[in-house]
């Protein structure tokens, strides 16, 4: 064994340039592979706060096809879709709707706004994604129903805005020209958990940009559903297919299509 290693080191000394290229090349390849593995692990594995990923399914796009003029349009889903059947799905443990947005915020005394990632959502969002609250609480159903100007922010954003993530609840934040009251501070997630990651979370009852398409279920929301267990995927698909079938029987020339949705996280 010793003679083997002596021979190896002798060859390295004799061919320093090629040996350096081989060693560095191998190290870079291994490092790159590890970076990719870690990145995909964070995107796919059940990590905070997306700990329910293996039981989570998504509806992102509602496609309406005009059977008379052969046109089509795509969008997200409306609050009507959630209120009429989304929240009542028998094969889902919890259902949430949300829409991502880029918001402009500033605090009292500031004269400059700056950009943040914002999610408009409902109270179930914090059940789908069990955030760890460092202070305060999620907004309540009463606050959501009343379109209260309340917000939950990340501790990362709290430190950036106020210099601390303590004593933040009850303070005022100016968001997109609205005055918001902070009710909770959550432990920040990774940007790789892009479905749940934001600096600011607010009720989607404050969202004012619902498209007027004349189609009941067309809107801006994506719908997230958590299954009671990992084996309930097919039952949920069949239930949603039945919703689409009944909807299409009542809606004239426009036909709703989901194109293989809902999809699992993987």
CSV table of N, CA, C and O in Angstrom, one decimal, residues 207-254:
chain,number,residue,atom,x,y,z
A,207,UNK,N,-57.4,42.3,-1.9
A,207,UNK,CA,-57.0,42.3,-3.3
A,207,UNK,C,-58.1,42.9,-4.1
A,207,UNK,O,-59.2,42.5,-4.1
A,208,UNK,N,-57.7,43.9,-4.9
A,208,UNK,CA,-58.7,44.6,-5.7
A,208,UNK,C,-58.7,44.3,-7.2
A,208,UNK,O,-59.5,45.0,-7.9
A,209,UNK,N,-57.9,43.4,-7.6
A,209,UNK,CA,-57.7,43.3,-9.1
A,209,UNK,C,-58.3,42.0,-9.6
A,209,UNK,O,-57.7,41.3,-10.4
A,210,UNK,N,-59.5,41.6,-9.2
A,210,UNK,CA,-60.2,40.5,-9.7
A,210,UNK,C,-60.6,40.7,-11.1
A,210,UNK,O,-61.2,41.7,-11.4
A,211,UNK,N,-60.2,39.9,-12.1
A,211,UNK,CA,-60.6,40.1,-13.5
A,211,UNK,C,-62.1,39.9,-13.7
A,211,UNK,O,-62.7,39.1,-13.2
A,212,UNK,N,-62.6,40.8,-14.6
A,212,UNK,CA,-64.0,40.8,-14.9
A,212,UNK,C,-64.1,40.0,-16.2
A,212,UNK,O,-64.2,40.6,-17.3
A,213,UNK,N,-64.2,38.7,-16.2
A,213,UNK,CA,-64.1,37.9,-17.4
A,213,UNK,C,-65.5,37.3,-17.7
A,213,UNK,O,-65.7,36.7,-18.8
A,214,UNK,N,-66.5,37.4,-16.8
A,214,UNK,CA,-67.8,36.8,-17.1
A,214,UNK,C,-67.8,35.3,-16.9
A,214,UNK,O,-68.7,34.6,-17.3
A,215,UNK,N,-66.7,34.8,-16.3
A,215,UNK,CA,-66.6,33.4,-16.0
A,215,UNK,C,-66.4,33.2,-14.5
A,215,UNK,O,-65.4,33.7,-13.9
A,216,UNK,N,-67.3,32.5,-13.9
A,216,UNK,CA,-67.5,32.4,-12.5
A,216,UNK,C,-66.2,32.1,-11.7
A,216,UNK,O,-65.9,32.7,-10.7
A,217,UNK,N,-65.5,31.1,-12.2
A,217,UNK,CA,-64.3,30.6,-11.4
A,217,UNK,C,-63.0,31.2,-11.9
A,217,UNK,O,-61.9,30.8,-11.3
A,218,UNK,N,-63.0,32.1,-12.8
A,218,UNK,CA,-61.7,32.7,-13.3
A,218,UNK,C,-61.3,33.8,-12.3
A,218,UNK,O,-62.1,34.7,-11.9
A,219,UNK,N,-60.1,33.9,-11.9
A,219,UNK,CA,-59.6,34.9,-11.0
A,219,UNK,C,-58.1,34.9,-11.0
A,219,UNK,O,-57.4,34.5,-11.9
A,220,UNK,N,-57.5,35.2,-9.8
A,220,UNK,CA,-56.1,35.3,-9.7
A,220,UNK,C,-55.5,34.3,-8.7
A,220,UNK,O,-54.3,34.2,-8.6
A,221,UNK,N,-56.3,33.6,-8.0
A,221,UNK,CA,-55.8,32.7,-6.9
A,221,UNK,C,-55.3,31.4,-7.4
A,221,UNK,O,-55.8,30.8,-8.4
A,222,UNK,N,-54.3,30.9,-6.8
A,222,UNK,CA,-53.9,29.5,-6.9
A,222,UNK,C,-54.4,28.8,-5.6
A,222,UNK,O,-54.5,29.4,-4.6
A,223,UNK,N,-54.8,27.6,-5.8
A,223,UNK,CA,-55.5,26.8,-4.7
A,223,UNK,C,-54.5,25.7,-4.3
A,223,UNK,O,-54.0,24.9,-5.1
A,224,UNK,N,-54.3,25.6,-3.0
A,224,UNK,CA,-53.5,24.6,-2.4
A,224,UNK,C,-54.3,23.7,-1.5
A,224,UNK,O,-55.1,24.2,-0.7
A,225,UNK,N,-54.1,22.4,-1.6
A,225,UNK,CA,-55.0,21.4,-0.9
A,225,UNK,C,-54.1,20.4,-0.2
A,225,UNK,O,-53.2,19.9,-0.8
A,226,UNK,N,-54.3,20.2,1.1
A,226,UNK,CA,-53.6,19.2,1.9
A,226,UNK,C,-54.5,18.0,2.0
A,226,UNK,O,-55.6,18.1,2.6
A,227,UNK,N,-54.0,16.8,1.6
A,227,UNK,CA,-54.7,15.6,1.8
A,227,UNK,C,-54.7,15.0,3.2
A,227,UNK,O,-53.8,15.3,3.9
A,228,UNK,N,-55.7,14.3,3.6
A,228,UNK,CA,-55.7,13.7,4.9
A,228,UNK,C,-54.6,12.7,5.1
A,228,UNK,O,-54.0,12.6,6.2
A,229,UNK,N,-54.2,12.0,4.0
A,229,UNK,CA,-53.0,11.1,4.0
A,229,UNK,C,-52.5,11.1,2.6
A,229,UNK,O,-53.2,11.5,1.6
A,230,UNK,N,-51.3,10.5,2.4
A,230,UNK,CA,-50.7,10.5,1.1
A,230,UNK,C,-51.4,9.6,0.1
A,230,UNK,O,-51.0,9.7,-1.1
A,231,UNK,N,-52.3,8.8,0.5
A,231,UNK,CA,-53.0,7.9,-0.4
A,231,UNK,C,-54.3,8.4,-1.0
A,231,UNK,O,-55.1,7.7,-1.7
A,232,UNK,N,-54.6,9.7,-0.7
A,232,UNK,CA,-55.9,10.2,-1.1
A,232,UNK,C,-55.9,11.0,-2.4
A,232,UNK,O,-56.9,11.7,-2.7
A,233,UNK,N,-54.9,10.9,-3.1
A,233,UNK,CA,-54.7,11.7,-4.3
A,233,UNK,C,-55.8,11.4,-5.4
A,233,UNK,O,-56.4,12.3,-5.9
A,234,UNK,N,-56.1,10.2,-5.6
A,234,UNK,CA,-57.0,9.8,-6.7
A,234,UNK,C,-58.4,10.2,-6.3
A,234,UNK,O,-59.2,10.7,-7.1
A,235,UNK,N,-58.8,10.1,-5.0
A,235,UNK,CA,-60.1,10.5,-4.6
A,235,UNK,C,-60.3,12.0,-4.7
A,235,UNK,O,-61.4,12.4,-5.1
A,236,UNK,N,-59.3,12.8,-4.4
A,236,UNK,CA,-59.4,14.2,-4.6
A,236,UNK,C,-59.5,14.6,-6.1
A,236,UNK,O,-60.4,15.4,-6.4
A,237,UNK,N,-58.8,13.9,-6.9
A,237,UNK,CA,-58.9,14.2,-8.4
A,237,UNK,C,-60.3,13.9,-8.9
A,237,UNK,O,-60.9,14.7,-9.6
A,238,UNK,N,-60.9,12.8,-8.5
A,238,UNK,CA,-62.2,12.4,-8.9
A,238,UNK,C,-63.2,13.4,-8.4
A,238,UNK,O,-64.2,13.8,-9.1
A,239,UNK,N,-63.1,13.9,-7.2
A,239,UNK,CA,-64.0,14.9,-6.6
A,239,UNK,C,-63.9,16.2,-7.4
A,239,UNK,O,-65.0,16.8,-7.7
A,240,UNK,N,-62.7,16.6,-7.8
A,240,UNK,CA,-62.6,17.9,-8.5
A,240,UNK,C,-63.1,17.7,-10.0
A,240,UNK,O,-63.7,18.6,-10.5
A,241,UNK,N,-62.9,16.5,-10.5
A,241,UNK,CA,-63.4,16.3,-11.9
A,241,UNK,C,-64.9,16.4,-11.9
A,241,UNK,O,-65.5,16.9,-12.8
A,242,UNK,N,-65.6,15.9,-10.8
A,242,UNK,CA,-67.0,16.0,-10.7
A,242,UNK,C,-67.5,17.5,-10.6
A,242,UNK,O,-68.5,17.9,-11.2
A,243,UNK,N,-66.7,18.3,-9.9
A,243,UNK,CA,-67.0,19.7,-9.8
A,243,UNK,C,-66.9,20.4,-11.1
A,243,UNK,O,-67.8,21.1,-11.5
A,244,UNK,N,-65.9,20.0,-11.9
A,244,UNK,CA,-65.7,20.6,-13.3
A,244,UNK,C,-66.9,20.2,-14.2
A,244,UNK,O,-67.5,21.0,-14.9
A,245,UNK,N,-67.3,18.9,-14.1
A,245,UNK,CA,-68.4,18.4,-14.9
A,245,UNK,C,-69.7,19.1,-14.6
A,245,UNK,O,-70.4,19.5,-15.6
A,246,UNK,N,-70.0,19.3,-13.4
A,246,UNK,CA,-71.2,19.9,-13.0
A,246,UNK,C,-71.2,21.4,-13.4
A,246,UNK,O,-72.2,22.0,-13.8
A,247,UNK,N,-70.0,22.0,-13.2
A,247,UNK,CA,-69.9,23.4,-13.6
A,247,UNK,C,-70.1,23.6,-15.1
A,247,UNK,O,-70.8,24.5,-15.6
A,248,UNK,N,-69.6,22.7,-15.9
A,248,UNK,CA,-69.7,22.9,-17.4
A,248,UNK,C,-71.1,22.6,-17.9
A,248,UNK,O,-71.5,23.1,-18.9
A,249,UNK,N,-71.9,21.8,-17.2
A,249,UNK,CA,-73.2,21.6,-17.6
A,249,UNK,C,-74.1,22.8,-17.4
A,249,UNK,O,-75.2,22.9,-18.0
A,250,UNK,N,-73.7,23.8,-16.6
A,250,UNK,CA,-74.5,24.9,-16.3
A,250,UNK,C,-74.0,26.2,-16.9
A,250,UNK,O,-74.5,27.3,-16.7
A,251,UNK,N,-72.9,26.2,-17.7
A,251,UNK,CA,-72.3,27.4,-18.2
A,251,UNK,C,-72.1,27.6,-19.7
A,251,UNK,O,-71.1,28.0,-20.1
A,252,UNK,N,-73.1,27.2,-20.4
A,252,UNK,CA,-73.2,27.6,-21.8
A,252,UNK,C,-72.0,27.2,-22.7
A,252,UNK,O,-71.5,26.1,-22.6
A,253,UNK,N,-71.5,28.2,-23.4
A,253,UNK,CA,-70.5,27.9,-24.4
A,253,UNK,C,-69.1,27.7,-23.8
A,253,UNK,O,-68.2,27.1,-24.5
A,254,UNK,N,-68.9,28.2,-22.6
A,254,UNK,CA,-67.5,28.2,-22.0
A,254,UNK,C,-67.4,26.9,-21.2
A,254,UNK,O,-68.3,26.5,-20.4
